[in-house]
């Protein structure tokens, strides 16, 4: 008995195991997976993120990112319309704090968000997540746009939707944006929605032919423009980068020959804007109809606007002052139009502004703009029960003395000049008409095979370590250019007293060429003392304070180009960008003249052809340029001199 019972007891676990195995088909296998089917994150953020598709009047829907601070009530809306991917503008970090998530995506966001604004970013039609067709800088509906929709109508429809569908809003909308986003701000002023109460266009693209983005007085800005067009238009998501074939873009464009040949090699001839651009090399109706200063000059001005300009803007140095001039003539109310000029490169207002390149200002000028100008302006016009706005119509940073000036208008009244600064024989520069010389001119050979680089080589535009150089080249030391035989240099005596300039210099170059076309680059330069005790590396520094280029075929008319008569004296007169600068005692004034600024601008073949973008290799020929610097016909630069204010 005992033995049998023991056998049964030992067999029981085995029988249980067999039963369990037999029923295994019905048993649930244990889960072995650390990732849940759907993770639900705790809502710890201090803001709500909404993504919506806002319908336009033609049925197209535009992707819109809405960032709402928690607890917001009767909050103003700050809108930016952009081709640069709205979804990414509110994801600078994964912080639960909205101010950190915004980062530096736009100027002043950290201030506006701390003041409780609803922040909105929208993809323009045809870009990224928005529906519709993309057209580069889509013109107003009319001669250049056969459709019934444009940025003005899209902005109106967007604002109308926002004030009706964002319950936290107080019904007031402001707009801000830089560059292309500044252009969309200007378009909002064409037929503004009643809820649009303040607009801040910063470095806006205004006239792509006269002096923004694509051309400068007929000279094509090939280096930045070609890559931009490729990356904006090749795909909706801007996810293709223009291929490179040399580290030094100087070599890249020299090997390519013409801009058109480079574009064809890389497939840009498939892109709509490149096709239109090459069809309109002169300042015809295509460009004039789109120039926003001309557009806004024909319409009522009702929305308070702060235009913001960078004195060393490497991309859009023309537009903001042009719009200010257009609006100032029709606006008797000084509480609606404001103008800010700062010592920045393109978009530096959103960054640190204590220096640009090696040029230091002794203060963070960008922070001053955001805290002391932008913030009170937007709060005054957009918030409930605002504080009074104590702001001058014009706030301009004066370089040289490095102080902010509060002005009633721009350029400031009380001008001394303009005064003519004449080129002198043997490289001199003075406010007196020069004496006669043996020839009354100085000559140089401009060879398209060896163009003058616009900054030191190698020009590695794709190298992240040289990003700063591509942004700050307008303040780069010009001594390398001075050392070239194809650059004429004229310098004044050492200044015994300060020379203050505010406004636009005007170059008046009298010259001949052995070619039938040619470019003229004129640079106004502040030459530092030979030695600078506090900062040795600035000894003798040559700082461009204003410079630009004219394509010679447009010397008489921007609309109707004509060949330059070979060997005949011609006047090449053109304005340079605005400056607000004091040449300090001990400094010198310098003027440099050259015939290329490569590769940021395409080469002039110096042989007249119908369209320089398609010039053939045989069209590029050396030419001898003779610049008159003696006698009654001497060249000069007209300087916008103003008196120094009392100490």
Coordinates of C-alpha atoms in Angstrom, one line a residue:
X1 CA 0.0 0.0 0.0
X2 CA 2.6 2.4 1.1
X3 CA 4.7 1.7 -2.0
X4 CA 1.8 2.1 -4.4
X5 CA 0.6 5.3 -2.8
X6 CA 4.1 6.7 -3.1
X7 CA 4.1 6.0 -6.8
X8 CA 0.8 7.7 -7.4
X9 CA 2.0 10.8 -5.4
X10 CA 5.1 11.1 -7.6
X11 CA 3.2 10.8 -10.9
X12 CA 0.6 13.5 -10.1
X13 CA 2.8 16.5 -11.1
X14 CA 3.7 14.8 -14.4
X15 CA 0.0 14.2 -15.1
X16 CA -0.8 17.8 -14.4
X17 CA 2.0 18.9 -16.8
X18 CA 0.5 16.7 -19.5
X19 CA -2.9 18.2 -19.0
X20 CA -1.5 21.7 -19.1
X21 CA 0.4 21.0 -22.3
X22 CA -2.7 19.4 -23.9
X23 CA -4.7 22.6 -23.2
X24 CA -1.9 24.9 -24.3
X25 CA -3.7 25.7 -27.6
X26 CA -6.3 27.5 -25.7
X27 CA -3.9 29.3 -23.2
X28 CA -2.8 33.0 -23.7
X29 CA 0.9 33.4 -24.3
X30 CA 2.5 35.9 -22.0
X31 CA 3.2 39.4 -23.5
X32 CA 6.9 40.1 -24.0
X33 CA 7.0 43.7 -25.4
X34 CA 8.1 46.9 -23.5
X35 CA 6.4 49.3 -25.9
X36 CA 2.7 49.9 -25.3
X37 CA 0.3 49.7 -28.2
X38 CA -0.3 53.5 -27.8
X39 CA 1.6 55.7 -25.4
X40 CA -0.3 58.6 -23.9
X41 CA 2.0 61.4 -22.7
X42 CA 0.9 63.4 -19.6
X43 CA -0.1 66.9 -20.6
X44 CA 2.6 68.9 -18.8
X45 CA 3.2 71.6 -21.4
X46 CA 2.3 75.2 -20.6
X47 CA 0.7 75.6 -24.1
X48 CA -1.6 73.8 -26.5
X49 CA -0.5 72.9 -30.0
X50 CA -3.2 72.9 -32.7
X51 CA -2.7 71.9 -36.4
X52 CA -5.5 73.0 -38.7
X53 CA -6.2 73.3 -42.4
X54 CA -7.7 76.7 -43.0
X55 CA -9.9 77.0 -46.2
X56 CA -9.2 79.8 -48.6
X57 CA -11.9 81.4 -50.9
X58 CA -11.0 79.1 -53.8
X59 CA -11.3 75.9 -51.7
X60 CA -7.6 75.3 -51.2
X61 CA -6.6 74.6 -47.5
X62 CA -3.5 76.0 -45.9
X63 CA -1.7 74.2 -43.1
X64 CA -1.6 76.3 -40.0
X65 CA 0.1 75.8 -36.7
X66 CA -1.5 77.5 -33.7
X67 CA 0.3 77.7 -30.3
X68 CA -1.8 78.8 -27.5
X69 CA -0.5 79.5 -24.0
X70 CA -2.5 77.7 -21.3
X71 CA -4.9 80.0 -19.6
X72 CA -4.8 82.5 -22.4
X73 CA -7.8 84.8 -22.4
X74 CA -8.4 87.7 -24.8
X75 CA -4.9 87.2 -26.2
X76 CA -3.6 88.9 -29.3
X77 CA -2.7 86.7 -32.3
X78 CA 0.8 87.0 -33.9
X79 CA 0.8 85.5 -37.4
X80 CA 3.7 84.6 -39.7
X81 CA 3.1 83.3 -43.2
X82 CA 6.1 81.4 -44.6
X83 CA 7.4 79.0 -47.3
X84 CA 9.9 77.6 -44.7
X85 CA 7.8 74.9 -43.1
X86 CA 5.4 76.1 -40.5
X87 CA 5.3 72.9 -38.6
X88 CA 9.0 73.2 -37.6
X89 CA 8.7 76.8 -36.4
X90 CA 7.3 75.7 -33.0
X91 CA 9.6 72.8 -32.4
X92 CA 13.0 74.3 -31.6
X93 CA 13.2 72.0 -28.6
X94 CA 11.1 69.3 -26.8
X95 CA 10.6 71.6 -23.8
X96 CA 7.2 71.7 -22.1
X97 CA 7.7 75.5 -22.1
X98 CA 6.4 77.4 -25.1
X99 CA 9.2 80.1 -24.9
X100 CA 11.8 77.3 -25.1
X101 CA 10.0 75.4 -27.8
X102 CA 9.9 78.5 -30.0
X103 CA 13.6 79.2 -29.6
X104 CA 14.8 81.8 -32.2
X105 CA 12.4 80.7 -34.9
X106 CA 11.3 84.3 -35.4
X107 CA 12.3 87.7 -34.1
X108 CA 10.9 88.5 -30.7
X109 CA 9.0 85.3 -30.1
X110 CA 10.5 84.8 -26.7
X111 CA 9.1 88.2 -25.7
X112 CA 5.7 87.9 -27.4
X113 CA 5.1 84.5 -25.9
X114 CA 6.0 85.7 -22.4
X115 CA 3.3 88.4 -22.9
X116 CA 0.7 85.8 -23.6
X117 CA 0.3 85.9 -27.4
X118 CA -1.3 83.2 -29.5
X119 CA 1.5 82.4 -32.0
X120 CA 0.5 81.2 -35.5
X121 CA 2.6 80.0 -38.4
X122 CA 1.2 79.1 -41.8
X123 CA 2.6 77.4 -44.8
X124 CA 1.9 79.5 -47.9
X125 CA 0.0 77.8 -50.6
X126 CA 1.9 75.1 -52.4
X127 CA 4.6 74.6 -49.8
X128 CA 5.1 71.8 -47.3
X129 CA 1.7 70.8 -45.9
X130 CA -0.5 73.4 -47.6
X131 CA -2.5 72.6 -50.6
X132 CA -2.5 74.4 -53.9
X133 CA 0.2 75.5 -56.4
X134 CA 3.4 77.3 -55.4
X135 CA 4.5 80.4 -57.2
X136 CA 7.7 82.1 -56.0
X137 CA 6.7 85.4 -54.4
X138 CA 3.2 85.0 -55.9
X139 CA 2.2 88.4 -57.4
X140 CA -1.1 90.1 -56.8
X141 CA -4.0 88.9 -58.9
X142 CA -3.7 90.8 -62.1
X143 CA -1.3 91.1 -65.1
X144 CA 1.4 88.8 -63.5
X145 CA -1.1 86.4 -61.8
X146 CA -4.1 85.1 -63.8
X147 CA -5.7 83.5 -60.7
X148 CA -8.1 85.2 -58.3
X149 CA -5.9 84.4 -55.3
X150 CA -2.7 85.8 -53.9
X151 CA -0.9 86.4 -50.6
X152 CA -3.3 89.3 -49.9
X153 CA -6.4 87.2 -50.3
X154 CA -4.9 84.3 -48.4
X155 CA -3.9 86.5 -45.5
X156 CA -7.4 88.0 -45.4
X157 CA -9.0 84.6 -45.4
X158 CA -6.6 83.3 -42.7
X159 CA -7.2 86.2 -40.3
X160 CA -10.9 86.0 -40.8
X161 CA -10.8 82.3 -39.8
X162 CA -8.5 82.9 -36.8
X163 CA -10.6 85.6 -35.2
X164 CA -13.7 83.4 -35.5
X165 CA -12.1 80.1 -34.5
X166 CA -9.5 80.8 -31.8
X167 CA -11.7 81.4 -28.7
X168 CA -8.7 82.7 -26.6
X169 CA -8.2 85.6 -29.0
X170 CA -9.1 89.2 -28.3
X171 CA -9.9 89.7 -32.1
X172 CA -6.7 91.6 -32.8
X173 CA -4.0 90.2 -35.1
X174 CA -0.5 91.3 -35.8
X175 CA 2.0 90.0 -38.4
X176 CA 5.7 89.8 -38.4
X177 CA 8.3 88.1 -40.6
X178 CA 11.8 88.3 -42.0
X179 CA 12.8 88.3 -45.7
X180 CA 10.1 86.2 -47.7
X181 CA 8.0 86.3 -44.5
X182 CA 8.5 90.1 -44.5
X183 CA 7.2 90.1 -48.1
X184 CA 4.0 88.3 -47.0
X185 CA 3.6 91.0 -44.3
X186 CA 3.6 93.7 -46.9
X187 CA 1.1 91.8 -49.1
X188 CA -1.2 91.8 -46.1
X189 CA -1.3 95.6 -46.3
X190 CA -2.8 95.6 -49.8
X191 CA -6.3 94.9 -48.7
X192 CA -6.0 94.4 -44.9
X193 CA -8.6 92.5 -42.8
X194 CA -10.2 94.8 -40.2
X195 CA -8.7 92.6 -37.4
X196 CA -5.1 93.3 -38.7
X197 CA -3.9 96.0 -36.3
X198 CA 0.0 95.9 -36.6
X199 CA 2.5 94.7 -39.1
X200 CA 6.3 94.4 -38.7
X201 CA 8.1 93.5 -42.0
X202 CA 11.7 92.8 -41.3
X203 CA 14.3 92.8 -44.2
X204 CA 11.4 92.3 -46.6
X205 CA 11.9 91.4 -50.2
X206 CA 10.4 94.4 -52.1
X207 CA 12.0 94.8 -55.5
X208 CA 13.8 91.8 -56.9
X209 CA 15.4 93.7 -59.7
X210 CA 16.5 97.0 -58.3
X211 CA 18.3 95.7 -55.2
X212 CA 16.8 92.7 -53.5
X213 CA 17.4 88.9 -53.9
X214 CA 17.7 88.4 -57.6
X215 CA 19.3 91.4 -59.2
X216 CA 21.1 94.6 -58.3
X217 CA 20.5 97.2 -61.0
X218 CA 20.7 94.5 -63.7
X219 CA 23.5 92.4 -62.3
X220 CA 22.3 88.9 -61.4
X221 CA 23.0 87.6 -57.9
X222 CA 23.8 84.1 -59.0
X223 CA 25.5 82.5 -56.0
X224 CA 22.6 82.7 -53.6
X225 CA 19.7 82.9 -56.1
X226 CA 20.4 79.7 -58.0
X227 CA 20.5 77.5 -54.9
X228 CA 17.5 79.2 -53.4
X229 CA 15.3 78.7 -56.5
X230 CA 16.4 75.1 -56.7
X231 CA 15.7 74.3 -53.1
X232 CA 12.4 76.2 -53.0
X233 CA 10.9 74.9 -56.3
X234 CA 12.3 71.5 -57.0
X235 CA 9.9 69.9 -54.5
X236 CA 7.0 71.0 -52.3
X237 CA 8.9 70.1 -49.2
X238 CA 12.2 71.9 -50.1
X239 CA 14.0 68.6 -49.4
X240 CA 16.5 68.7 -52.3
X241 CA 19.8 70.6 -52.0
X242 CA 21.6 71.9 -55.0
X243 CA 24.5 69.5 -55.8
X244 CA 28.0 71.0 -55.6
X245 CA 31.0 70.1 -57.7
X246 CA 33.8 72.3 -56.1
X247 CA 34.6 73.3 -52.6
X248 CA 35.2 76.9 -53.8
X249 CA 32.2 78.3 -55.5
X250 CA 34.4 80.8 -57.3
X251 CA 35.8 77.8 -59.3
X252 CA 32.3 76.4 -59.7
X253 CA 30.8 79.4 -61.4
X254 CA 33.9 80.2 -63.4
X255 CA 34.0 76.7 -64.9
X256 CA 30.2 76.9 -65.6
X257 CA 30.6 80.1 -67.7
X258 CA 27.2 81.8 -67.8
X259 CA 24.5 81.5 -65.1
X260 CA 22.2 79.9 -67.7
X261 CA 24.7 77.2 -68.5
X262 CA 25.1 76.5 -64.8
X263 CA 21.3 76.3 -64.4
X264 CA 20.8 74.0 -67.3
X265 CA 23.6 71.7 -66.0
X266 CA 21.7 71.3 -62.7
X267 CA 18.1 71.1 -64.0
X268 CA 16.9 74.6 -63.0
X269 CA 15.5 75.1 -66.5
X270 CA 12.6 72.9 -65.4
X271 CA 11.6 75.4 -62.7
X272 CA 9.0 78.0 -63.3
X273 CA 10.6 81.0 -61.6
X274 CA 13.9 80.4 -63.3
X275 CA 12.2 80.4 -66.6
X276 CA 10.4 83.7 -65.9
X277 CA 13.5 85.3 -64.4
X278 CA 15.6 84.6 -67.5
X279 CA 12.8 86.0 -69.8
X280 CA 13.0 89.3 -67.9
X281 CA 16.6 90.5 -67.6
X282 CA 15.6 94.1 -67.8
X283 CA 13.3 96.2 -65.5
X284 CA 10.1 95.6 -67.4
X285 CA 6.5 95.4 -66.3
X286 CA 7.1 91.9 -64.9
X287 CA 9.3 93.5 -62.2
X288 CA 7.6 96.8 -61.8
X289 CA 4.1 95.2 -61.2
X290 CA 5.6 93.2 -58.3
X291 CA 7.7 95.9 -56.6
X292 CA 5.9 96.3 -53.3
X293 CA 7.0 99.9 -52.7
X294 CA 5.2 100.8 -56.0
X295 CA 2.2 98.6 -55.2
X296 CA 1.7 100.1 -51.7
X297 CA 2.2 103.6 -52.9
X298 CA -1.0 103.3 -55.0
X299 CA -3.2 102.1 -52.1
X300 CA -4.5 103.5 -48.8
X301 CA -2.3 103.0 -45.8
X302 CA -4.2 102.2 -42.7
X303 CA -2.5 99.6 -40.5
X304 CA 0.3 100.7 -38.1
X305 CA 3.5 99.4 -39.5
X306 CA 7.1 99.1 -38.3
X307 CA 9.6 98.6 -41.1
X308 CA 12.9 97.1 -40.0
X309 CA 16.1 97.5 -42.0
X310 CA 19.6 96.0 -41.7
X311 CA 22.4 98.3 -42.7
X312 CA 24.6 95.3 -43.8
X313 CA 21.9 93.1 -45.3
X314 CA 23.6 90.7 -47.7
X315 CA 20.2 89.7 -49.3
X316 CA 17.5 92.4 -49.1
X317 CA 19.3 95.7 -48.6
X318 CA 17.0 97.7 -50.8
X319 CA 13.4 97.0 -49.7
X320 CA 12.6 98.3 -46.3
X321 CA 13.9 101.9 -47.0
X322 CA 12.0 101.9 -50.3
X323 CA 8.7 101.0 -48.7
X324 CA 9.3 103.5 -45.9
X325 CA 9.9 106.3 -48.5
X326 CA 6.7 105.2 -50.4
X327 CA 4.5 105.2 -47.3
X328 CA 6.0 108.3 -45.6
X329 CA 5.0 110.6 -48.4
X330 CA 1.3 109.6 -47.9
X331 CA 1.1 109.3 -44.2
X332 CA 0.5 112.5 -42.2
X333 CA -0.1 110.4 -39.0
X334 CA 3.2 109.7 -37.2
X335 CA 1.6 107.1 -35.0
X336 CA 1.1 104.7 -37.8
X337 CA 4.5 104.4 -39.6
X338 CA 7.8 103.6 -37.8
X339 CA 11.2 102.8 -39.3
X340 CA 14.1 101.0 -37.5
X341 CA 17.6 100.8 -38.9
X342 CA 20.1 98.5 -37.1
X343 CA 23.7 97.4 -37.6
X344 CA 22.8 93.9 -38.7
X345 CA 23.2 91.3 -41.4
X346 CA 20.1 89.7 -42.9
X347 CA 17.8 88.3 -40.0
X348 CA 20.3 89.2 -37.3
X349 CA 17.5 90.9 -35.3
X350 CA 16.5 87.5 -33.9
X351 CA 20.0 86.6 -32.9
X352 CA 22.8 88.3 -30.8
X353 CA 23.6 91.8 -32.1
X354 CA 26.7 92.9 -30.2
X355 CA 28.8 92.7 -33.3
X356 CA 28.8 91.8 -37.0
X357 CA 32.0 90.0 -38.0
X358 CA 34.8 91.8 -36.3
X359 CA 32.9 95.1 -36.0
X360 CA 31.8 95.4 -32.4
X361 CA 29.1 97.8 -31.1
X362 CA 29.5 97.6 -27.3
X363 CA 25.9 96.5 -26.8
X364 CA 23.4 93.9 -27.9
X365 CA 21.6 96.0 -30.5
X366 CA 19.3 93.1 -31.5
X367 CA 18.1 92.6 -27.9
X368 CA 17.5 96.4 -27.7
X369 CA 15.3 96.2 -30.8
X370 CA 13.3 93.3 -29.5
X371 CA 12.8 94.6 -25.9
X372 CA 12.6 98.4 -26.5
X373 CA 11.0 98.8 -29.9
X374 CA 9.3 95.6 -31.1
X375 CA 7.7 94.6 -27.9
X376 CA 6.1 98.0 -26.9
X377 CA 4.9 98.5 -30.5
X378 CA 3.1 95.2 -30.7
X379 CA 1.7 95.4 -27.2
X380 CA 0.4 98.9 -27.8
X381 CA -1.6 98.0 -30.9
X382 CA -2.6 94.5 -30.1
X383 CA -3.2 94.1 -26.4
X384 CA -6.3 95.2 -24.4
X385 CA -5.8 98.4 -22.3
X386 CA -2.3 99.1 -23.7
X387 CA 0.3 101.5 -22.3
X388 CA 1.0 104.7 -24.3
X389 CA 3.6 104.3 -27.0
X390 CA 6.6 106.5 -26.5
X391 CA 8.5 105.9 -29.7
X392 CA 10.2 108.1 -32.3
X393 CA 9.0 107.7 -35.9
X394 CA 12.6 106.6 -36.8
X395 CA 15.1 104.8 -34.6
X396 CA 18.4 104.5 -36.3
X397 CA 21.7 103.0 -35.0
X398 CA 24.6 105.2 -35.9
X399 CA 27.7 103.2 -36.7
X400 CA 31.1 104.7 -35.9
X401 CA 29.8 106.4 -32.8
X402 CA 27.7 103.3 -32.0
X403 CA 24.7 105.0 -30.5
X404 CA 20.9 104.9 -31.2
X405 CA 19.4 108.1 -32.7
X406 CA 15.7 109.0 -32.4
X407 CA 14.7 110.9 -35.5
X408 CA 11.6 112.5 -36.9
X409 CA 12.1 111.2 -40.5
X410 CA 14.5 109.3 -42.7
X411 CA 16.8 110.5 -44.0
X412 CA 17.1 113.0 -41.1
X413 CA 16.4 116.7 -41.8
X414 CA 19.1 119.3 -41.4
X415 CA 21.3 118.0 -44.1
X416 CA 24.6 119.8 -44.9
X417 CA 24.8 118.2 -48.3
X418 CA 24.8 116.4 -50.4
X419 CA 28.5 117.0 -50.9
X420 CA 30.5 115.8 -53.8
X421 CA 33.6 113.7 -52.9
X422 CA 35.8 113.8 -56.0
X423 CA 38.3 111.2 -57.2
X424 CA 41.7 112.8 -57.5
X425 CA 44.8 112.0 -59.6
X426 CA 47.2 109.5 -58.1
X427 CA 44.5 107.9 -55.9
X428 CA 43.4 110.9 -53.9
X429 CA 40.0 111.8 -52.6
X430 CA 38.7 115.3 -51.7
X431 CA 35.7 117.6 -51.7
X432 CA 37.3 119.8 -54.2
X433 CA 37.3 119.5 -58.0
X434 CA 40.6 117.9 -59.0
X435 CA 43.1 119.6 -61.2
X436 CA 43.8 118.6 -64.7
X437 CA 46.3 115.8 -65.2
X438 CA 48.1 114.4 -68.2
X439 CA 45.2 112.1 -69.1
X440 CA 42.5 113.0 -66.5
X441 CA 41.9 109.3 -66.0
X442 CA 43.3 106.1 -64.5
X443 CA 42.9 102.8 -66.4
X444 CA 42.7 99.2 -65.5
X445 CA 42.1 95.9 -67.4
X446 CA 38.9 94.0 -66.4
X447 CA 39.4 90.4 -67.5
X448 CA 36.3 88.1 -67.1
X449 CA 38.7 85.1 -66.9
X450 CA 40.0 86.5 -63.6
X451 CA 37.1 88.3 -61.9
X452 CA 37.5 90.0 -58.6
X453 CA 36.2 87.8 -55.7
X454 CA 33.6 89.4 -53.4
X455 CA 35.3 87.9 -50.4
X456 CA 38.5 85.9 -49.7
X457 CA 38.8 82.5 -51.3
X458 CA 38.0 79.7 -51.0
X459 CA 34.4 80.8 -51.0
X460 CA 33.0 77.6 -49.4
X461 CA 29.2 78.3 -49.3
X462 CA 28.4 74.8 -48.2
X463 CA 30.9 74.7 -45.4
X464 CA 29.2 75.2 -42.0
X465 CA 32.4 76.6 -40.6
X466 CA 32.1 79.5 -43.2
X467 CA 28.5 80.3 -42.6
X468 CA 29.4 83.4 -40.8
X469 CA 31.5 84.7 -43.7
X470 CA 28.6 84.3 -46.1
X471 CA 26.4 86.4 -43.8
X472 CA 28.9 89.0 -42.9
X473 CA 30.9 89.6 -46.1
X474 CA 29.6 93.2 -46.5
X475 CA 31.8 94.1 -43.5
X476 CA 34.8 92.1 -44.6
X477 CA 38.2 93.9 -44.8
X478 CA 38.7 95.2 -48.3
X479 CA 42.5 95.2 -48.3
X480 CA 42.8 92.1 -50.5
X481 CA 40.7 93.9 -53.1
X482 CA 42.9 97.0 -52.8
X483 CA 46.0 94.9 -53.7
X484 CA 44.6 93.8 -57.1
X485 CA 45.6 95.7 -60.3
X486 CA 42.0 95.6 -61.5
X487 CA 40.6 97.6 -58.5
X488 CA 41.1 101.3 -58.4
X489 CA 41.5 102.8 -54.9
X490 CA 41.1 106.4 -53.8
X491 CA 41.6 107.6 -50.3
X492 CA 41.2 110.9 -48.5
X493 CA 43.6 112.6 -46.1
X494 CA 43.2 111.7 -42.4
X495 CA 40.0 113.3 -41.2
X496 CA 40.5 116.1 -38.6
X497 CA 36.9 116.0 -37.5
X498 CA 34.0 113.6 -37.7
X499 CA 32.1 113.2 -41.0
X500 CA 28.5 112.1 -40.5
X501 CA 26.5 110.5 -43.3
X502 CA 22.8 109.5 -43.2
X503 CA 20.9 108.4 -46.3
X504 CA 21.9 107.2 -49.8
X505 CA 25.3 107.9 -51.4
X506 CA 25.1 108.3 -55.2
X507 CA 28.0 107.2 -57.4
X508 CA 28.7 109.4 -60.5
X509 CA 31.4 107.5 -62.4
X510 CA 32.6 109.0 -65.7
X511 CA 34.5 106.3 -67.7
X512 CA 35.2 104.7 -71.0
X513 CA 35.5 101.1 -71.9
X514 CA 37.0 99.3 -74.9
X515 CA 34.2 96.8 -74.6
X516 CA 30.5 97.2 -75.4
X517 CA 29.2 96.4 -72.0
X518 CA 30.6 96.3 -68.5
X519 CA 29.8 96.4 -64.7
X520 CA 30.8 99.1 -62.2
X521 CA 31.1 98.3 -58.5
X522 CA 31.5 101.3 -56.2
X523 CA 32.4 100.8 -52.6
X524 CA 32.5 103.6 -49.9
X525 CA 34.9 102.5 -47.2
X526 CA 35.9 103.6 -43.7
X527 CA 39.6 103.2 -43.3
X528 CA 40.6 102.8 -39.7
X529 CA 43.8 104.3 -38.3
X530 CA 47.0 102.5 -39.1
X531 CA 47.1 101.2 -35.5
X532 CA 44.3 100.8 -33.1
X533 CA 45.5 100.5 -29.5
X534 CA 42.5 98.8 -28.0
X535 CA 42.1 96.2 -30.8
X536 CA 45.3 95.7 -32.7
X537 CA 43.7 93.6 -35.5
X538 CA 41.6 96.6 -36.5
X539 CA 44.6 98.6 -37.5
X540 CA 44.1 99.8 -41.1
X541 CA 40.9 97.9 -41.4
X542 CA 38.9 98.8 -44.5
X543 CA 35.2 98.6 -43.6
X544 CA 32.6 98.9 -46.4
X545 CA 29.8 101.2 -45.2
X546 CA 27.9 101.2 -48.5
X547 CA 28.5 99.5 -51.8
X548 CA 26.6 98.3 -54.9
X549 CA 26.9 97.4 -58.6
X550 CA 25.4 98.7 -61.8
X551 CA 25.3 96.7 -65.1
X552 CA 26.5 99.2 -67.6
X553 CA 23.9 98.5 -70.3
X554 CA 21.3 100.1 -67.9
X555 CA 23.2 103.3 -67.4
X556 CA 20.6 105.3 -69.3
X557 CA 17.4 103.2 -68.6
X558 CA 16.7 100.3 -66.5
X559 CA 13.9 99.3 -68.9
X560 CA 15.8 99.7 -72.2
X561 CA 19.4 98.4 -72.2
X562 CA 21.8 99.7 -74.8
X563 CA 25.4 98.9 -75.7
X564 CA 28.2 101.1 -74.4
X565 CA 29.8 103.0 -77.2
X566 CA 33.4 101.7 -77.2
X567 CA 35.9 104.4 -76.2
X568 CA 33.2 107.1 -75.6
X569 CA 33.0 108.9 -72.3
X570 CA 29.9 107.8 -70.4
X571 CA 28.3 108.6 -67.0
X572 CA 27.4 105.7 -64.8
X573 CA 25.2 107.1 -62.1
X574 CA 23.5 105.0 -59.5
X575 CA 22.6 105.1 -55.8
X576 CA 24.3 103.0 -53.1
X577 CA 22.5 101.5 -50.1
X578 CA 21.5 103.6 -47.1
X579 CA 24.0 104.2 -44.4
X580 CA 24.0 105.9 -41.0
X581 CA 27.7 106.2 -40.2
X582 CA 30.2 108.6 -38.7
X583 CA 33.8 108.5 -40.0
X584 CA 35.7 109.4 -36.8
X585 CA 38.7 111.7 -36.6
X586 CA 41.8 109.9 -37.5
X587 CA 40.0 107.7 -40.0
X588 CA 40.1 108.1 -43.8
X589 CA 37.4 107.9 -46.5
X590 CA 38.1 105.4 -49.3
X591 CA 36.4 104.7 -52.6
X592 CA 37.1 101.5 -54.6
X593 CA 36.0 100.9 -58.1
X594 CA 36.0 97.5 -59.9
X595 CA 34.2 95.7 -62.7
X596 CA 33.3 92.4 -61.0
X597 CA 32.0 91.1 -57.7
X598 CA 32.3 87.4 -58.3
X599 CA 30.7 84.9 -57.9
X600 CA 27.9 86.6 -55.9
X601 CA 27.1 88.5 -59.1
X602 CA 27.5 86.9 -62.5
X603 CA 30.2 88.0 -64.8
X604 CA 29.6 90.6 -67.5
X605 CA 31.1 89.3 -70.7
X606 CA 31.9 93.0 -71.6
X607 CA 30.6 92.2 -75.1
X608 CA 27.0 93.3 -75.5
X609 CA 24.7 90.3 -75.9
X610 CA 20.9 90.1 -75.8
X611 CA 20.8 88.2 -72.5
X612 CA 23.9 87.9 -70.4
X613 CA 22.6 84.8 -68.6
X614 CA 23.1 82.9 -71.9
X615 CA 26.4 84.4 -72.9
X616 CA 28.8 82.1 -74.8
X617 CA 32.4 81.5 -73.9
X618 CA 33.6 83.6 -76.9
X619 CA 31.6 86.6 -75.6
X620 CA 33.8 87.0 -72.5
X621 CA 36.6 89.4 -73.4
X622 CA 39.0 91.6 -71.5
X623 CA 38.3 95.3 -71.6
X624 CA 40.3 98.4 -70.6
X625 CA 38.3 100.7 -68.3
X626 CA 39.4 104.3 -67.9
X627 CA 37.9 106.2 -65.0
X628 CA 38.1 109.9 -65.1
X629 CA 39.7 111.4 -61.9
X630 CA 41.1 114.7 -63.1
X631 CA 39.6 118.0 -64.5
X632 CA 36.0 119.1 -64.7
X633 CA 34.7 115.7 -65.8
X634 CA 36.1 113.9 -62.8
X635 CA 34.0 111.2 -61.2
X636 CA 32.6 111.7 -57.7
X637 CA 30.4 110.1 -55.0
X638 CA 27.7 112.3 -53.7
X639 CA 27.6 112.0 -49.9
X640 CA 24.4 112.6 -47.7
X641 CA 26.2 114.6 -45.1
X642 CA 24.4 115.8 -42.0
X643 CA 25.7 117.9 -39.1
X644 CA 26.9 116.3 -35.9
X645 CA 24.4 116.8 -33.1
X646 CA 25.4 118.8 -30.1
X647 CA 27.1 116.6 -27.4

